[in-house]
Short mmCIF file of C-alpha atoms and ligand atoms in Angstrom, two decimals:
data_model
loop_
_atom_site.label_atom_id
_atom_site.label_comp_id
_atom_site.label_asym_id
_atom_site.label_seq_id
_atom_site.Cartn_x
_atom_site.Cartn_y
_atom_site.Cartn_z
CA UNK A 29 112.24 50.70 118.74
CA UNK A 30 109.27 52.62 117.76
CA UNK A 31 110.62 56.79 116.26
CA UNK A 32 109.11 58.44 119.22
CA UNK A 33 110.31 56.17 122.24
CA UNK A 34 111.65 58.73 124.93
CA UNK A 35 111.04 61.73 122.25
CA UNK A 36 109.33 64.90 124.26
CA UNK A 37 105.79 66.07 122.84
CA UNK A 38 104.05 68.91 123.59
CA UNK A 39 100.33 68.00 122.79
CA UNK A 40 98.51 71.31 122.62
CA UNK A 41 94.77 71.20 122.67
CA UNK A 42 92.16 74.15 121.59
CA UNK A 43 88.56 74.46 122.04
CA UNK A 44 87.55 72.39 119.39
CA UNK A 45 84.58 69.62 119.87
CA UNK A 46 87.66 67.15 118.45
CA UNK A 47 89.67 67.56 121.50
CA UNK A 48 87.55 64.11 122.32
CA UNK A 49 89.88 62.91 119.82
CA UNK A 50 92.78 64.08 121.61
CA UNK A 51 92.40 61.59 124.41
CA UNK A 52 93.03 58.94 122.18
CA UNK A 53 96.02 61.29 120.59
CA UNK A 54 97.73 61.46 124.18
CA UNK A 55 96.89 57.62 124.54
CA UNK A 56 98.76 56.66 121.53
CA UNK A 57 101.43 58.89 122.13
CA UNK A 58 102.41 57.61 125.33
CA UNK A 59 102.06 54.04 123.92
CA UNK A 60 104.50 54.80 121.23
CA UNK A 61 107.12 55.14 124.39
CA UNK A 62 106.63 59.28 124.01
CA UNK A 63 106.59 61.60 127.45
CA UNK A 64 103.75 63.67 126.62
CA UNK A 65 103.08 67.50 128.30
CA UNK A 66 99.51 68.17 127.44
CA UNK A 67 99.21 72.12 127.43
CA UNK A 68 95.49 73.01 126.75
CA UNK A 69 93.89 76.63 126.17
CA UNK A 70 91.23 78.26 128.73
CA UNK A 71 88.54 77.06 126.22
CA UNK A 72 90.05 73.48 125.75
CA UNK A 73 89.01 72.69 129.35
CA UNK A 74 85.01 73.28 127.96
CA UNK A 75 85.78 70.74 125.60
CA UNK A 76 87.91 68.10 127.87
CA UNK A 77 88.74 67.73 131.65
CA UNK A 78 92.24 68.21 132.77
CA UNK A 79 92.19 65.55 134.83
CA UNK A 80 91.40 62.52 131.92
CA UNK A 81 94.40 64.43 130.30
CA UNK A 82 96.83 64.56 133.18
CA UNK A 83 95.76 60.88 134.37
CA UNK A 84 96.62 59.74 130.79
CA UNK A 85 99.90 61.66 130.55
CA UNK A 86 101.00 60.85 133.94
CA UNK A 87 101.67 65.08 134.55
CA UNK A 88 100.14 67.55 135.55
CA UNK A 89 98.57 69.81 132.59
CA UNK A 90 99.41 73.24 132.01
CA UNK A 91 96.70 75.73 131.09
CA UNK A 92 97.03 78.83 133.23
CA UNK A 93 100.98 80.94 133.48
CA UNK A 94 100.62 80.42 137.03
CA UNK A 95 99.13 77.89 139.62
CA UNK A 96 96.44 80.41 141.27
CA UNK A 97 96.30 79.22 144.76
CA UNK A 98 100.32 78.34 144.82
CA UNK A 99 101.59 81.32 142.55
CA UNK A 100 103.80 78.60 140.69
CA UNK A 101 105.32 80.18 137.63
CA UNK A 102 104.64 77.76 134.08
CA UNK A 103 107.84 78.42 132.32
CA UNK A 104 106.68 78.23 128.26
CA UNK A 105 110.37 79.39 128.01
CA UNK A 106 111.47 75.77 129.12
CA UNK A 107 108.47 74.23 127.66
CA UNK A 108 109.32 74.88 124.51
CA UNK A 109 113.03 74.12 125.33
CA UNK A 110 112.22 70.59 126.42
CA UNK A 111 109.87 69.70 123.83
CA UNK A 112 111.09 67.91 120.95
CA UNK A 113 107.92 67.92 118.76
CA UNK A 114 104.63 69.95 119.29
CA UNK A 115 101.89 68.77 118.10
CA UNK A 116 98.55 71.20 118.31
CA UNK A 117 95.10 68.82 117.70
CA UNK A 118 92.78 69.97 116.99
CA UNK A 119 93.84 73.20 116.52
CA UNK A 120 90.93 75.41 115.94
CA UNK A 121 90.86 78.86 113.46
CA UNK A 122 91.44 81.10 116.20
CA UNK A 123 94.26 79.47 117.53
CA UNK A 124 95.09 78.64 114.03
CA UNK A 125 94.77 82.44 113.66
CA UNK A 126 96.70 83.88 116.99
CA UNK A 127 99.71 81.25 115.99
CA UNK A 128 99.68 83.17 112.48
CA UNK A 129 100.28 86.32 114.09
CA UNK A 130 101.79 86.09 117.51
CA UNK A 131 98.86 86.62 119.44
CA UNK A 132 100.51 85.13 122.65
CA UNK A 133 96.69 85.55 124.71
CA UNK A 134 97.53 82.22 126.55
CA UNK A 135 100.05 79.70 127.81
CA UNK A 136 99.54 77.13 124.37
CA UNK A 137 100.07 80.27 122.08
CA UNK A 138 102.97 81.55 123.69
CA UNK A 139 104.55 78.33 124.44
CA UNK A 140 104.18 77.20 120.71
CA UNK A 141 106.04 81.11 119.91
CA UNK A 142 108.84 79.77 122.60
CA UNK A 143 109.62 76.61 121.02
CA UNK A 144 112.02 75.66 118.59
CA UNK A 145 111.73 72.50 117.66
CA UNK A 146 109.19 71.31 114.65
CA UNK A 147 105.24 71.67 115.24
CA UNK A 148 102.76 70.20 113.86
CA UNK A 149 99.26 71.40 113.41
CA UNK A 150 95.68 69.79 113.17
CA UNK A 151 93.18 71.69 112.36
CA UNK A 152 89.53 71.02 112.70
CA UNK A 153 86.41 73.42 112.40
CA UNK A 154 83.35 73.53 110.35
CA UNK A 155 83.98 73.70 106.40
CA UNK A 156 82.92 76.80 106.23
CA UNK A 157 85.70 78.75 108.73
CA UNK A 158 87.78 76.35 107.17
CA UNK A 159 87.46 77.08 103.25
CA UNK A 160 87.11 81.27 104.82
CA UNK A 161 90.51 83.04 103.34
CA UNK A 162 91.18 84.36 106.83
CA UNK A 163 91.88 80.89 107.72
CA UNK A 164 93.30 79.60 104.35
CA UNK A 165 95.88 82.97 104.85
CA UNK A 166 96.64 82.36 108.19
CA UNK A 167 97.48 78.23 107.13
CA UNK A 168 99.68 79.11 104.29
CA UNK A 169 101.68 81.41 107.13
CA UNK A 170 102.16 78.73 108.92
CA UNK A 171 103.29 76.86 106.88
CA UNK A 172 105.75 79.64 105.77
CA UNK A 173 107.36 79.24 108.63
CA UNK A 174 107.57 75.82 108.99
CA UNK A 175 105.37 74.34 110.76
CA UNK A 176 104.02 71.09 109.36
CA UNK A 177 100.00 71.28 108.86
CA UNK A 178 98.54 67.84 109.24
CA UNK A 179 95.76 68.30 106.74
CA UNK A 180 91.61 67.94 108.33
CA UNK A 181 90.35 65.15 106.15
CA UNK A 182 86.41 65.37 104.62
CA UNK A 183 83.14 63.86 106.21
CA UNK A 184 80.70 64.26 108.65
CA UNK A 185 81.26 67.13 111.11
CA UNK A 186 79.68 68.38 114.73
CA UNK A 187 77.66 70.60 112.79
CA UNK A 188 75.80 67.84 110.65
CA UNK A 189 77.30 69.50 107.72
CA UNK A 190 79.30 67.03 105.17
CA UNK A 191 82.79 68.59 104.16
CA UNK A 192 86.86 68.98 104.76
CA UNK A 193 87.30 70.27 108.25
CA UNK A 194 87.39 66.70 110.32
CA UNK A 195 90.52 66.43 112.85
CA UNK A 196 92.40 63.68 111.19
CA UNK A 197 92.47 60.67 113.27
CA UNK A 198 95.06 60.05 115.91
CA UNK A 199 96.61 57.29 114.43
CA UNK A 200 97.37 59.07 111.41
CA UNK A 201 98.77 62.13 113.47
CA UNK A 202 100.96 59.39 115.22
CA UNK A 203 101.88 58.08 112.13
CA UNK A 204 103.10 61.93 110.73
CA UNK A 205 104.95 62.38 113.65
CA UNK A 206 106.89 59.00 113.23
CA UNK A 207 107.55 59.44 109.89
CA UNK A 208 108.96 62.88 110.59
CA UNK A 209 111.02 61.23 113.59
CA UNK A 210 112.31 58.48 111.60
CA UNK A 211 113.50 60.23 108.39
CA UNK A 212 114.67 63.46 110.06
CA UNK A 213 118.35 62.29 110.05
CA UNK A 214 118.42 60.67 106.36
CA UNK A 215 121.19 63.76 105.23
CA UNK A 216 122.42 64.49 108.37
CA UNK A 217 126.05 65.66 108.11
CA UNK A 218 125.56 66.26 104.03
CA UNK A 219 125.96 70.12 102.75
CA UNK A 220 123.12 71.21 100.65
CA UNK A 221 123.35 73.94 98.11
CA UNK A 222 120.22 75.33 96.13
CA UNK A 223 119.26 77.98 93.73
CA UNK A 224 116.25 79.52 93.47
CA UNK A 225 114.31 82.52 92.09
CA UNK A 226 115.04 84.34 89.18
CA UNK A 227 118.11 86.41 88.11
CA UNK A 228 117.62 89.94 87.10
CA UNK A 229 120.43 91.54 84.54
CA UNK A 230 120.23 95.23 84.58
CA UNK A 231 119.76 96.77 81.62
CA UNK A 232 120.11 100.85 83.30
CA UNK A 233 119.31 101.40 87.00
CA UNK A 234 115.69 101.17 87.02
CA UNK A 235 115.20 98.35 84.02
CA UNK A 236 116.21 94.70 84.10
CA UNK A 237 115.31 91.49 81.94
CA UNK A 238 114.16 88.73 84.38
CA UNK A 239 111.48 85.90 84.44
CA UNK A 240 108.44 84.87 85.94
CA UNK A 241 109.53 82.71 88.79
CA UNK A 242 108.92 83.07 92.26
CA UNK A 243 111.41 81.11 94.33
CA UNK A 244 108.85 79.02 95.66
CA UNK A 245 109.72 75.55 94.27
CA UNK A 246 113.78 76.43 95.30
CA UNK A 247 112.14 77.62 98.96
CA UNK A 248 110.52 74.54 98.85
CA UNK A 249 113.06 72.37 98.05
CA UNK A 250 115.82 74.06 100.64
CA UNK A 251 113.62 73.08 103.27
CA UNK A 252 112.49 69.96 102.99
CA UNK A 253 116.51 69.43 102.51
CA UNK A 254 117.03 71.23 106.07
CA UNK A 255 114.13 68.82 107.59
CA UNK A 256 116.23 65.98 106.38
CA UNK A 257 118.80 66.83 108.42
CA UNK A 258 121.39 68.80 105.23
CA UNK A 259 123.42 71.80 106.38
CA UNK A 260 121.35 74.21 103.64
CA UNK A 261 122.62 77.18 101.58
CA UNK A 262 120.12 78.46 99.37
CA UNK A 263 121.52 80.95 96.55
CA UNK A 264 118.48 82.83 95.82
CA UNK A 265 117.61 85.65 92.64
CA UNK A 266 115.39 88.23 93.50
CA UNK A 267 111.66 87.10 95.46
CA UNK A 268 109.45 88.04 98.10
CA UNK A 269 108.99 84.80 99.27
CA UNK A 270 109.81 84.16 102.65
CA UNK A 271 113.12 82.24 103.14
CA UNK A 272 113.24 78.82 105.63
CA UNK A 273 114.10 79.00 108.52
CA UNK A 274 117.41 77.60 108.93
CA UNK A 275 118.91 78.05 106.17
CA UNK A 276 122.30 80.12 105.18
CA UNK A 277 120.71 82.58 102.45
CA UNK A 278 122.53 84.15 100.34
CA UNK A 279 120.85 86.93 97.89
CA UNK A 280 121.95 87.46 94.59
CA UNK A 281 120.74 89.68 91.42
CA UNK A 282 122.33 88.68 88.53
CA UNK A 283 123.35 85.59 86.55
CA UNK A 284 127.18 86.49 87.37
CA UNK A 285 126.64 87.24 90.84
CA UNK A 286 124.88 83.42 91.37
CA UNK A 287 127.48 81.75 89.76
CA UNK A 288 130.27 83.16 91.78
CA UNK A 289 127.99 82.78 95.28
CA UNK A 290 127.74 79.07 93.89
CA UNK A 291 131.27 78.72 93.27
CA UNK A 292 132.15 79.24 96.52
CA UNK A 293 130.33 76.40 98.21
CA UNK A 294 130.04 74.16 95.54
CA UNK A 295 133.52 72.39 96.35
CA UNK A 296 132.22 71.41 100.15
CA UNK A 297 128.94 70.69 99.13
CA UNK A 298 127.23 66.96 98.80
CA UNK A 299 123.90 67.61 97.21
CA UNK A 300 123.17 70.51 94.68
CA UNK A 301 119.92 71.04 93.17
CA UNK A 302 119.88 73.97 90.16
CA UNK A 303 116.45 75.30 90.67
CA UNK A 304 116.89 79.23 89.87
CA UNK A 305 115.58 80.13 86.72
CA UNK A 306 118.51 82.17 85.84
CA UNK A 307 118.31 84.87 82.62
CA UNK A 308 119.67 83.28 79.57
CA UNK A 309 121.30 86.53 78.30
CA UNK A 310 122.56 89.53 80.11
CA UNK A 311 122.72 93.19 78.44
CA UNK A 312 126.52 93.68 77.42
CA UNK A 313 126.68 97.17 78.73
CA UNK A 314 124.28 98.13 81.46
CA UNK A 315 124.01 101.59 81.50
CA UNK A 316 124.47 104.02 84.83
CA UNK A 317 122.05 106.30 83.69
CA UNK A 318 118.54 105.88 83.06
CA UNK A 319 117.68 105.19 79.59
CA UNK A 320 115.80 107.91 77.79
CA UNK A 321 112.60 107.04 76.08
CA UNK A 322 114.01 107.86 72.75
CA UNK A 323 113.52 106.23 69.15
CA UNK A 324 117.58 105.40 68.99
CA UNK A 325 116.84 103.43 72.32
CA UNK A 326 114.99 100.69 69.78
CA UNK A 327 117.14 97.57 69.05
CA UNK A 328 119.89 99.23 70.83
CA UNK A 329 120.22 96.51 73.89
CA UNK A 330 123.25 94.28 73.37
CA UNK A 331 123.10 90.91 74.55
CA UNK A 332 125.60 88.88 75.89
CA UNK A 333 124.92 84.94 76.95
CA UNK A 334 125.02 84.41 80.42
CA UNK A 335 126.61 81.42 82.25
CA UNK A 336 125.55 77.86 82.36
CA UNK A 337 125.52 77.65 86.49
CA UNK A 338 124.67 73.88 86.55
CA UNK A 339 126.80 73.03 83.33
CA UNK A 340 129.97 74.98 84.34
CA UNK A 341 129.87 73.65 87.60
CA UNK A 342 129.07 69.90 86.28
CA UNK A 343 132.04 70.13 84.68
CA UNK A 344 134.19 70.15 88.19
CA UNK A 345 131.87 67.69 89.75
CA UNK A 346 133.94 65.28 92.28
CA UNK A 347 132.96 61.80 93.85
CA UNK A 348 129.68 61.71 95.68
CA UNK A 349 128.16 64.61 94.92
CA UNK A 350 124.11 64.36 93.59
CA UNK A 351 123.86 66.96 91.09
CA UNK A 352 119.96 67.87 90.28
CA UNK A 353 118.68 70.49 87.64
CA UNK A 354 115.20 71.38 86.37
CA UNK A 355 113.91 71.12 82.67
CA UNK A 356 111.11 73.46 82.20
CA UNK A 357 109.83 72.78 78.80
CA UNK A 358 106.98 73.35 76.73
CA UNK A 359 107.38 70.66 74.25
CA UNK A 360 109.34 67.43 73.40
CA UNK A 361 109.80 67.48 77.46
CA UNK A 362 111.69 63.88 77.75
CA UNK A 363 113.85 64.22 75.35
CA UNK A 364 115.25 68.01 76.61
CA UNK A 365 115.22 66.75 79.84
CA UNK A 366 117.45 63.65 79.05
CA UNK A 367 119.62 65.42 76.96
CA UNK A 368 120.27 68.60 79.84
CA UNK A 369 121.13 65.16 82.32
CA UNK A 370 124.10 64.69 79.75
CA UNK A 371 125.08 68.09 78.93
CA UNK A 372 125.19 69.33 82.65
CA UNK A 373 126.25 66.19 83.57
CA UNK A 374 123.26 66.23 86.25
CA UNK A 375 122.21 62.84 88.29
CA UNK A 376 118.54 63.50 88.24
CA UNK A 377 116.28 66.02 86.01
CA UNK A 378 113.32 67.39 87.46
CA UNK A 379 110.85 68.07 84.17
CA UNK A 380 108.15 70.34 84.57
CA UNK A 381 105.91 71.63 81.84
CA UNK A 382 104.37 74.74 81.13
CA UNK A 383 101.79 73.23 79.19
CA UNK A 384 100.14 72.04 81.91
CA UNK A 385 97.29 73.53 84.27
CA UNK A 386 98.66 74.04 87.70
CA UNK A 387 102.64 73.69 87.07
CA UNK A 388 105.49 76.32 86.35
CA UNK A 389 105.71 79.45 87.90
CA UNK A 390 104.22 81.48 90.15
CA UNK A 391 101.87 78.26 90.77
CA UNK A 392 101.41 76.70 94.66
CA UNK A 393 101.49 73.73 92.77
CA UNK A 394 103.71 71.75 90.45
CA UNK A 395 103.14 68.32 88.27
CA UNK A 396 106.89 66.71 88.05
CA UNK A 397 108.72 63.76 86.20
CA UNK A 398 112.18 62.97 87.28
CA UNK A 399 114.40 61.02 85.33
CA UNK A 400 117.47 59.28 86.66
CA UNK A 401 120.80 58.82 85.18
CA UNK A 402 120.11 54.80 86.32
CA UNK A 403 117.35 55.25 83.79
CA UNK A 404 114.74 55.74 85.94
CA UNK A 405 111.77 57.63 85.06
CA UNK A 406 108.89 58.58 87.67
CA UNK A 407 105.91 60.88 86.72
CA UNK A 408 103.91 62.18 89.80
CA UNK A 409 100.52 63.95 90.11
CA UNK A 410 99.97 67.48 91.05
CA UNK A 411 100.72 68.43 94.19
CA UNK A 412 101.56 71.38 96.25
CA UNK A 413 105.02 72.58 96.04
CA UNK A 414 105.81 71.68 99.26
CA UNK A 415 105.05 68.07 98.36
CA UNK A 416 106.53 67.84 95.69
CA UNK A 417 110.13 69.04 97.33
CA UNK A 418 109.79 66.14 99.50
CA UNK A 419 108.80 63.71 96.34
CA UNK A 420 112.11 65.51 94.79
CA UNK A 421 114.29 64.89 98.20
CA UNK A 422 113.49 61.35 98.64
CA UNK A 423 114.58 60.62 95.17
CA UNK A 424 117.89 62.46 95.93
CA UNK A 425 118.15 60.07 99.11
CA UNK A 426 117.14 57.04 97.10
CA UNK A 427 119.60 57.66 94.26
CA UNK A 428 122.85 58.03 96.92
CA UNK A 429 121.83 54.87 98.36
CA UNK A 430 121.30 53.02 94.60
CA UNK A 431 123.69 54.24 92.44
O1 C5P B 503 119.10 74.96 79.78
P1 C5P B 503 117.98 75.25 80.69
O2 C5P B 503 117.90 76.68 81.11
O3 C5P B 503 116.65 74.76 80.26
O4 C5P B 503 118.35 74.36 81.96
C1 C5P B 503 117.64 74.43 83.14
C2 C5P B 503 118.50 73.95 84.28
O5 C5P B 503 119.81 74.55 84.21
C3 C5P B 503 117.96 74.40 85.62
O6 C5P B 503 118.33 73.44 86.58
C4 C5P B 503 118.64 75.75 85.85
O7 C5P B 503 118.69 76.09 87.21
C5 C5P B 503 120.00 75.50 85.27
N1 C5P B 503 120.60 76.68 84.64
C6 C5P B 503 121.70 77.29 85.22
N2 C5P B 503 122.28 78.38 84.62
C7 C5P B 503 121.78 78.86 83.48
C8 C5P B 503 120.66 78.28 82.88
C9 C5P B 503 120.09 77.19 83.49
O8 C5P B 503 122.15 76.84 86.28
N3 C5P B 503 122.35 79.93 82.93
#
């Protein structure tokens, strides 16, 4: 049985010269057993006649809120209710742009704000509005909130012009769509825990010592475990990233504070993966006062060493729990990272290196090795953090099943 037999699409189309592609979308769809509602904007019907998509789907399409000559209400309420994907191709930059920011102008916008379940999004325009920050801004919010951005692909466009901003073909959308539908339930029924972000140890009330990180790889990495299927808690240090939707957060400040948010789940949890980049060493008396700028202040800190999160709680580790942790190392990577498997008595270790372009913190990107307590080693390219979450979670799934 094919991932998306009886599944419910939405297939929303914009007014985009590839909505010619989108007949063949729909076609495939329904092929692959799906019952498709095509719901296409004012300027989508320039592009593509309603009838093609309605004969095709086998229902009416929805464009308008209301039948005009009937005064039949379009519920995008129970739209998005009954959809179980939503799939928006092509999606052009000012639909791209009123999804971004809730610019509900039409029945497709405000149906996609109804609905809950996963969307995906195709975008297609001319390389030009496509490389234009308005539209690179308003993709990265999308994906901040979870939507699933089915990248354009490079070639010849409408406009003559040779560059990325080509719909990607239908097949290939099909093909995202069943991948997401057949490994959706991989950790259903598994608890998740994460950390994430740095910790900041006070050092008076308006200084701390902290780190460079950003959350983003932990963000990441909570939810692509949540799109697996995991029951996610992510314990997260200070950031302004945006957290998943989804997901039980639970903000911390401090080394301390992390550990004993940690220790609280870790007993229930099946899968824990020790992103944070938590302080080494905490001042040994924070003070409640504002330190004065004064020549005794010099050398005058006290340092105590914070807790090992990932090696104190290793050390209670029960049956069936995948324990990951990060090595972030500047040299003599392999050989830190197998030794931190050991001493935190981790399953996998996810090395990244500071020495290279485009990895670390406050990066979109990351270049990872993980290494496997079965002896495994795997070394992937650079690739967005996003990606390389899901590289990290289907080595999680792949260990549980091998080991
Ligand atoms: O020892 P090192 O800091 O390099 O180890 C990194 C790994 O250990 C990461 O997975 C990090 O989240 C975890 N860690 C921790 N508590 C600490 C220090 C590191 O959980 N105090």
């Amino acid at each position: 049985m094919n991932a998306l037999t009886g599944k419910h699409i939405i297939l929303g189309i914009t007014g985009g010269i590839a909505a010619y592609k989108s007949v063949v979308l729909l076609r495939l769809l329904i092929k692959a057993g799906a019952e498709v509602q095509v719901v296409i904007t004012p300027n989508g019907k320039q592009f593509i006649t309603p009838v093609t998509l309605s004969a095709l789907s086998g229902k009416p399409v929805v464009s308008e809120f209301f039948t005009a000559n009937t005064g039949e209400w379009h519920s995008h309420v129970d739209l998005g209710l009954w959809a179980d994907a939503m799939v928006i191709a092509p999606a052009t930059a000012s639909s791209i742009g009123k999804m971004a920011n809730g610019i509900a102008d039409n029945m497709l916008i405000t149906t996609y704000l109804s609905a809950k379940c996963p969307v995906f999004v195709a975008p297609a325009m001319d390389l030009d509005m496509m490389a234009h920050p308005s539209t690179c801004r308003n993709i990265k919010l999308l994906k901040s909130y979870g939507n699933h951005i089915i990248e354009p692909s490079e070639g010849e466009l409408a406009s003559h012009l040779v560059g990325k901003g080509r719909m990607e073909e239908p097949e290939n959308i099909v093909a995202a769509l069943e991948h997401y539908f057949a490994t959706c339930d991989d950790l259903k029924g598994l608890k998740a825990l994460v950390t994430a972000g740095p910790t900041y140890e006070r050092i008076d009330p308006v200084r701390f010592i902290g780190n460079f990180s950003t959350g983003k790889m932990g963000y990441a990495i909570a939810e692509s475990l949540r799109r697996r299927g995991a029951e996610v808690t992510l314990v997260s240090g200070p950031t302004v990233v945006a957290p998943p939707q989804g997901v039980n957060l639970i903000k911390v400040e401090s080394a301390s504070q992390m550990l004993s948010a940690c220790e609280k789940e870790f007993d229930c949890c099946d899968i824990a993966v020790w992103t944070a980049a938590v302080a080494d060493y905490a001042p040994a008396c924070p003070s409640e006062r504002k330190i004065k700028r004064e020549k005794e202040a010099v050398n005058s800190i006290q340092l105590v060493m914070n807790p090992d999160i990932a090696a104190t709680l290793g050390k209670c580790r029960k049956d069936g729990q995948t324990l990951v942790g990060f090595a972030l190392e500047t040299d003599n990577g392999e050989e830190n990272a197998r030794r931190k498997l050991e001493s935190k008595n981790l399953d996998l270790v996810v090395l990244n290196s500071l020495a290279d372009p485009g990895a670390g913190f406050a990066t979109d990107t990351n270049r990872i090795t993980i290494i496997s307590r079965l002896g495994d080693m795997m070394v992937f390219p650079l690739k967005d953090k996003s990606e390389v979450a899901d590289d990290i979670v289907n080595e999680i799934i792949y260990f549980r099943k091998n080991k």
